[in-house]
């Protein structure tokens, strides 16, 4: 109902098959889908959660851009965190954050600040951090996102993102291929 009110094309499709992951991948290819949006319960197969097996199957070899959403009680995102390394998929993460912030402003007349976060190890020097800061600022400007840029120093990237997420209502994690965070999310790291 919400998609129809916003002129977003939405189609229902019932497919039958023995392997859900393969059926989803086949459907994505047949329908020429460029973004697959999947719900995520907040745990993985490695934690003995069978419902998440589909996410694990699709996430190993995604047929298109893939976004996982952990649905909770829908609240307006007052503070948005985008955790990224600023590479190939960062523009999509920024676009999603910008859309959420604009919706919040349109419906509530309040601004939802966006924080663009990159975590670096403690051996990264100040000059390299400045270059990263300016690279992320330029990326945000190119995609019309007014973002607070944060370069965090930590030896545990996953924990640093998790700690930053505690202060935000909406977290968009751009997990590059084979990154530590993606592996943890997909359940390939215990």
PDB file of C-alpha atoms in Angstrom:
ATOM      1  CA  UNK A   1       0.000   0.000   0.000  1.00  0.00           C
ATOM      2  CA  UNK A   2       2.816   2.454   0.867  1.00  0.00           C
ATOM      3  CA  UNK A   3       4.638   1.765  -2.411  1.00  0.00           C
ATOM      4  CA  UNK A   4       1.499   2.505  -4.442  1.00  0.00           C
ATOM      5  CA  UNK A   5       1.087   5.861  -2.686  1.00  0.00           C
ATOM      6  CA  UNK A   6       4.603   6.835  -3.779  1.00  0.00           C
ATOM      7  CA  UNK A   7       4.310   5.650  -7.407  1.00  0.00           C
ATOM      8  CA  UNK A   8       6.800   2.841  -6.838  1.00  0.00           C
ATOM      9  CA  UNK A   9       6.140  -0.111  -9.136  1.00  0.00           C
ATOM     10  CA  UNK A  10       5.557  -3.203  -7.029  1.00  0.00           C
ATOM     11  CA  UNK A  11       4.786  -6.651  -8.398  1.00  0.00           C
ATOM     12  CA  UNK A  12       3.946  -9.852  -6.565  1.00  0.00           C
ATOM     13  CA  UNK A  13       5.234 -13.108  -7.970  1.00  0.00           C
ATOM     14  CA  UNK A  14       4.769 -16.641  -6.724  1.00  0.00           C
ATOM     15  CA  UNK A  15       7.514 -19.105  -7.709  1.00  0.00           C
ATOM     16  CA  UNK A  16       7.811 -22.733  -6.726  1.00  0.00           C
ATOM     17  CA  UNK A  17      11.067 -24.635  -6.464  1.00  0.00           C
ATOM     18  CA  UNK A  18      13.096 -26.943  -4.272  1.00  0.00           C
ATOM     19  CA  UNK A  19      16.007 -24.556  -3.696  1.00  0.00           C
ATOM     20  CA  UNK A  20      14.789 -21.119  -2.586  1.00  0.00           C
ATOM     21  CA  UNK A  21      18.150 -19.420  -3.182  1.00  0.00           C
ATOM     22  CA  UNK A  22      18.352 -20.714  -6.765  1.00  0.00           C
ATOM     23  CA  UNK A  23      14.737 -19.703  -7.458  1.00  0.00           C
ATOM     24  CA  UNK A  24      15.391 -16.177  -6.174  1.00  0.00           C
ATOM     25  CA  UNK A  25      18.556 -15.876  -8.266  1.00  0.00           C
ATOM     26  CA  UNK A  26      16.765 -17.190 -11.370  1.00  0.00           C
ATOM     27  CA  UNK A  27      13.882 -14.739 -10.848  1.00  0.00           C
ATOM     28  CA  UNK A  28      16.273 -11.807 -10.387  1.00  0.00           C
ATOM     29  CA  UNK A  29      17.953 -12.656 -13.692  1.00  0.00           C
ATOM     30  CA  UNK A  30      14.663 -13.198 -15.559  1.00  0.00           C
ATOM     31  CA  UNK A  31      13.125  -9.961 -14.258  1.00  0.00           C
ATOM     32  CA  UNK A  32      16.369  -7.971 -14.797  1.00  0.00           C
ATOM     33  CA  UNK A  33      16.336  -6.782 -11.184  1.00  0.00           C
ATOM     34  CA  UNK A  34      19.064  -4.328 -10.155  1.00  0.00           C
ATOM     35  CA  UNK A  35      18.386  -4.243  -6.387  1.00  0.00           C
ATOM     36  CA  UNK A  36      17.176  -7.125  -4.260  1.00  0.00           C
ATOM     37  CA  UNK A  37      15.802  -6.066  -0.891  1.00  0.00           C
ATOM     38  CA  UNK A  38      15.670  -8.840   1.700  1.00  0.00           C
ATOM     39  CA  UNK A  39      14.550  -8.938   5.288  1.00  0.00           C
ATOM     40  CA  UNK A  40      17.115 -10.040   7.846  1.00  0.00           C
ATOM     41  CA  UNK A  41      16.156 -11.285  11.320  1.00  0.00           C
ATOM     42  CA  UNK A  42      19.430 -10.189  12.921  1.00  0.00           C
ATOM     43  CA  UNK A  43      21.241 -13.508  13.158  1.00  0.00           C
ATOM     44  CA  UNK A  44      22.836 -16.003  10.810  1.00  0.00           C
ATOM     45  CA  UNK A  45      22.894 -19.697   9.987  1.00  0.00           C
ATOM     46  CA  UNK A  46      26.060 -20.122  12.032  1.00  0.00           C
ATOM     47  CA  UNK A  47      23.937 -19.338  15.072  1.00  0.00           C
ATOM     48  CA  UNK A  48      21.616 -22.252  14.144  1.00  0.00           C
ATOM     49  CA  UNK A  49      18.948 -20.034  12.591  1.00  0.00           C
ATOM     50  CA  UNK A  50      17.463 -21.948   9.603  1.00  0.00           C
ATOM     51  CA  UNK A  51      15.289 -19.021   8.346  1.00  0.00           C
ATOM     52  CA  UNK A  52      18.456 -17.136   7.478  1.00  0.00           C
ATOM     53  CA  UNK A  53      19.694 -19.855   5.096  1.00  0.00           C
ATOM     54  CA  UNK A  54      18.212 -17.970   2.122  1.00  0.00           C
ATOM     55  CA  UNK A  55      20.237 -14.870   2.986  1.00  0.00           C
ATOM     56  CA  UNK A  56      23.394 -16.973   3.238  1.00  0.00           C
ATOM     57  CA  UNK A  57      22.745 -18.584  -0.169  1.00  0.00           C
ATOM     58  CA  UNK A  58      21.984 -15.319  -1.970  1.00  0.00           C
ATOM     59  CA  UNK A  59      24.750 -13.367  -0.217  1.00  0.00           C
ATOM     60  CA  UNK A  60      27.519 -15.729  -1.327  1.00  0.00           C
ATOM     61  CA  UNK A  61      26.999 -14.936  -5.016  1.00  0.00           C
ATOM     62  CA  UNK A  62      24.488 -12.074  -5.317  1.00  0.00           C
ATOM     63  CA  UNK A  63      22.940 -11.726  -8.783  1.00  0.00           C
ATOM     64  CA  UNK A  64      22.545  -7.928  -8.369  1.00  0.00           C
ATOM     65  CA  UNK A  65      22.958  -5.233  -5.716  1.00  0.00           C
ATOM     66  CA  UNK A  66      21.734  -6.667  -2.468  1.00  0.00           C
ATOM     67  CA  UNK A  67      20.340  -4.866   0.570  1.00  0.00           C
ATOM     68  CA  UNK A  68      19.450  -6.544   3.844  1.00  0.00           C
ATOM     69  CA  UNK A  69      16.955  -4.802   6.083  1.00  0.00           C
ATOM     70  CA  UNK A  70      16.339  -5.729   9.672  1.00  0.00           C
ATOM     71  CA  UNK A  71      12.757  -4.658  10.178  1.00  0.00           C
ATOM     72  CA  UNK A  72      11.772  -3.499  13.602  1.00  0.00           C
ATOM     73  CA  UNK A  73       9.045  -1.184  14.752  1.00  0.00           C
ATOM     74  CA  UNK A  74       9.112   1.563  12.122  1.00  0.00           C
ATOM     75  CA  UNK A  75      10.291   4.814  13.589  1.00  0.00           C
ATOM     76  CA  UNK A  76      11.547   7.911  11.881  1.00  0.00           C
ATOM     77  CA  UNK A  77      15.339   7.836  11.531  1.00  0.00           C
ATOM     78  CA  UNK A  78      16.488  10.817  13.599  1.00  0.00           C
ATOM     79  CA  UNK A  79      20.181   9.976  13.114  1.00  0.00           C
ATOM     80  CA  UNK A  80      21.585   7.951  10.196  1.00  0.00           C
ATOM     81  CA  UNK A  81      24.947   6.166  10.090  1.00  0.00           C
ATOM     82  CA  UNK A  82      26.520   5.049   6.814  1.00  0.00           C
ATOM     83  CA  UNK A  83      29.524   2.797   7.444  1.00  0.00           C
ATOM     84  CA  UNK A  84      31.594   2.465   4.289  1.00  0.00           C
ATOM     85  CA  UNK A  85      35.068   2.234   2.816  1.00  0.00           C
ATOM     86  CA  UNK A  86      34.024   4.658   0.107  1.00  0.00           C
ATOM     87  CA  UNK A  87      34.395   2.283  -2.811  1.00  0.00           C
ATOM     88  CA  UNK A  88      32.136   0.874  -5.537  1.00  0.00           C
ATOM     89  CA  UNK A  89      28.854   0.459  -3.618  1.00  0.00           C
ATOM     90  CA  UNK A  90      29.181   3.581  -1.454  1.00  0.00           C
ATOM     91  CA  UNK A  91      27.017   5.708  -3.797  1.00  0.00           C
ATOM     92  CA  UNK A  92      24.073   3.339  -3.303  1.00  0.00           C
ATOM     93  CA  UNK A  93      24.498   3.465   0.484  1.00  0.00           C
ATOM     94  CA  UNK A  94      24.629   7.276   0.358  1.00  0.00           C
ATOM     95  CA  UNK A  95      21.571   7.442  -1.886  1.00  0.00           C
ATOM     96  CA  UNK A  96      19.580   5.246   0.512  1.00  0.00           C
ATOM     97  CA  UNK A  97      20.632   7.459   3.446  1.00  0.00           C
ATOM     98  CA  UNK A  98      19.733  10.648   1.559  1.00  0.00           C
ATOM     99  CA  UNK A  99      16.276   9.300   0.652  1.00  0.00           C
ATOM    100  CA  UNK A 100      15.591   8.310   4.261  1.00  0.00           C
ATOM    101  CA  UNK A 101      16.744  11.713   5.534  1.00  0.00           C
ATOM    102  CA  UNK A 102      14.619  13.550   2.953  1.00  0.00           C
ATOM    103  CA  UNK A 103      11.539  11.505   3.847  1.00  0.00           C
ATOM    104  CA  UNK A 104      12.086  12.260   7.526  1.00  0.00           C
ATOM    105  CA  UNK A 105      12.383  15.970   6.787  1.00  0.00           C
ATOM    106  CA  UNK A 106       9.329  15.974   4.479  1.00  0.00           C
ATOM    107  CA  UNK A 107       7.077  14.173   6.947  1.00  0.00           C
ATOM    108  CA  UNK A 108       8.339  15.575  10.257  1.00  0.00           C
ATOM    109  CA  UNK A 109       9.862  18.967   9.369  1.00  0.00           C
ATOM    110  CA  UNK A 110      13.023  17.897  11.167  1.00  0.00           C
ATOM    111  CA  UNK A 111      16.509  17.258   9.855  1.00  0.00           C
ATOM    112  CA  UNK A 112      18.000  13.798  10.159  1.00  0.00           C
ATOM    113  CA  UNK A 113      21.794  14.142  10.252  1.00  0.00           C
ATOM    114  CA  UNK A 114      23.833  11.611   8.291  1.00  0.00           C
ATOM    115  CA  UNK A 115      27.199  10.401   9.578  1.00  0.00           C
ATOM    116  CA  UNK A 116      29.546   8.857   7.037  1.00  0.00           C
ATOM    117  CA  UNK A 117      31.927   6.554   8.924  1.00  0.00           C
ATOM    118  CA  UNK A 118      35.117   4.860   7.833  1.00  0.00           C
ATOM    119  CA  UNK A 119      37.103   2.757  10.289  1.00  0.00           C
ATOM    120  CA  UNK A 120      40.883   2.545   9.925  1.00  0.00           C
ATOM    121  CA  UNK A 121      43.467   0.604  11.894  1.00  0.00           C
ATOM    122  CA  UNK A 122      45.657   2.288  14.489  1.00  0.00           C
ATOM    123  CA  UNK A 123      48.707   2.146  12.210  1.00  0.00           C
ATOM    124  CA  UNK A 124      47.135   4.580   9.700  1.00  0.00           C
ATOM    125  CA  UNK A 125      48.840   7.968   9.933  1.00  0.00           C
ATOM    126  CA  UNK A 126      47.298  11.425  10.169  1.00  0.00           C
ATOM    127  CA  UNK A 127      48.062  12.298   6.532  1.00  0.00           C
ATOM    128  CA  UNK A 128      46.305   9.152   5.295  1.00  0.00           C
ATOM    129  CA  UNK A 129      43.318   9.907   7.555  1.00  0.00           C
ATOM    130  CA  UNK A 130      43.079  13.423   6.077  1.00  0.00           C
ATOM    131  CA  UNK A 131      43.122  11.989   2.552  1.00  0.00           C
ATOM    132  CA  UNK A 132      40.333   9.560   3.507  1.00  0.00           C
ATOM    133  CA  UNK A 133      38.350  12.406   5.071  1.00  0.00           C
ATOM    134  CA  UNK A 134      38.563  14.519   1.901  1.00  0.00           C
ATOM    135  CA  UNK A 135      37.779  11.503  -0.305  1.00  0.00           C
ATOM    136  CA  UNK A 136      34.607  10.768   1.687  1.00  0.00           C
ATOM    137  CA  UNK A 137      33.639  14.443   1.747  1.00  0.00           C
ATOM    138  CA  UNK A 138      34.001  14.600  -2.038  1.00  0.00           C
ATOM    139  CA  UNK A 139      31.945  11.401  -2.402  1.00  0.00           C
ATOM    140  CA  UNK A 140      29.175  12.863  -0.225  1.00  0.00           C
ATOM    141  CA  UNK A 141      29.180  16.113  -2.224  1.00  0.00           C
ATOM    142  CA  UNK A 142      29.030  14.223  -5.541  1.00  0.00           C
ATOM    143  CA  UNK A 143      25.876  12.486  -4.340  1.00  0.00           C
ATOM    144  CA  UNK A 144      24.261  15.562  -2.769  1.00  0.00           C
ATOM    145  CA  UNK A 145      24.545  14.228   0.764  1.00  0.00           C
ATOM    146  CA  UNK A 146      25.226  16.661   3.585  1.00  0.00           C
ATOM    147  CA  UNK A 147      27.108  14.299   5.881  1.00  0.00           C
ATOM    148  CA  UNK A 148      29.251  14.535   8.967  1.00  0.00           C
ATOM    149  CA  UNK A 149      32.453  12.651   8.052  1.00  0.00           C
ATOM    150  CA  UNK A 150      34.047  10.497  10.753  1.00  0.00           C
ATOM    151  CA  UNK A 151      37.301   8.593  10.417  1.00  0.00           C
ATOM    152  CA  UNK A 152      37.432   6.263  13.428  1.00  0.00           C
ATOM    153  CA  UNK A 153      40.594   4.518  14.559  1.00  0.00           C
ATOM    154  CA  UNK A 154      40.115   0.978  15.813  1.00  0.00           C
ATOM    155  CA  UNK A 155      41.715  -2.405  15.387  1.00  0.00           C
ATOM    156  CA  UNK A 156      38.322  -4.125  15.362  1.00  0.00           C
ATOM    157  CA  UNK A 157      36.292  -2.675  12.488  1.00  0.00           C
ATOM    158  CA  UNK A 158      33.169  -4.649  13.354  1.00  0.00           C
ATOM    159  CA  UNK A 159      33.161  -3.471  16.980  1.00  0.00           C
ATOM    160  CA  UNK A 160      33.823   0.154  15.987  1.00  0.00           C
ATOM    161  CA  UNK A 161      30.840   0.159  13.623  1.00  0.00           C
ATOM    162  CA  UNK A 162      28.691  -1.552  16.240  1.00  0.00           C
ATOM    163  CA  UNK A 163      29.682   1.045  18.862  1.00  0.00           C
ATOM    164  CA  UNK A 164      28.874   3.918  16.481  1.00  0.00           C
ATOM    165  CA  UNK A 165      25.560   2.304  15.561  1.00  0.00           C
ATOM    166  CA  UNK A 166      24.404   2.528  19.182  1.00  0.00           C
ATOM    167  CA  UNK A 167      24.021   6.297  18.732  1.00  0.00           C
ATOM    168  CA  UNK A 168      21.938   6.079  15.519  1.00  0.00           C
ATOM    169  CA  UNK A 169      18.385   5.083  14.593  1.00  0.00           C
ATOM    170  CA  UNK A 170      19.197   3.817  11.098  1.00  0.00           C
ATOM    171  CA  UNK A 171      22.417   2.077  10.081  1.00  0.00           C
ATOM    172  CA  UNK A 172      23.389   1.457   6.465  1.00  0.00           C
ATOM    173  CA  UNK A 173      26.419  -0.789   6.223  1.00  0.00           C
ATOM    174  CA  UNK A 174      28.195  -0.933   2.923  1.00  0.00           C
ATOM    175  CA  UNK A 175      29.957  -4.266   3.241  1.00  0.00           C
ATOM    176  CA  UNK A 176      32.400  -4.708   0.352  1.00  0.00           C
ATOM    177  CA  UNK A 177      32.937  -8.141  -1.133  1.00  0.00           C
ATOM    178  CA  UNK A 178      34.777 -10.482   1.216  1.00  0.00           C
ATOM    179  CA  UNK A 179      35.118  -7.803   3.882  1.00  0.00           C
ATOM    180  CA  UNK A 180      35.264  -8.817   7.526  1.00  0.00           C
ATOM    181  CA  UNK A 181      31.907  -7.207   8.258  1.00  0.00           C
ATOM    182  CA  UNK A 182      30.203  -8.959   5.350  1.00  0.00           C
ATOM    183  CA  UNK A 183      31.642 -12.304   6.394  1.00  0.00           C
ATOM    184  CA  UNK A 184      30.390 -11.763   9.947  1.00  0.00           C
ATOM    185  CA  UNK A 185      26.972 -10.665   8.667  1.00  0.00           C
ATOM    186  CA  UNK A 186      26.681 -13.692   6.378  1.00  0.00           C
ATOM    187  CA  UNK A 187      27.705 -16.057   9.121  1.00  0.00           C
ATOM    188  CA  UNK A 188      30.977 -17.271   7.642  1.00  0.00           C
ATOM    189  CA  UNK A 189      32.891 -16.060  10.696  1.00  0.00           C
ATOM    190  CA  UNK A 190      31.765 -17.672  13.982  1.00  0.00           C
TER     191      UNK A 190
END
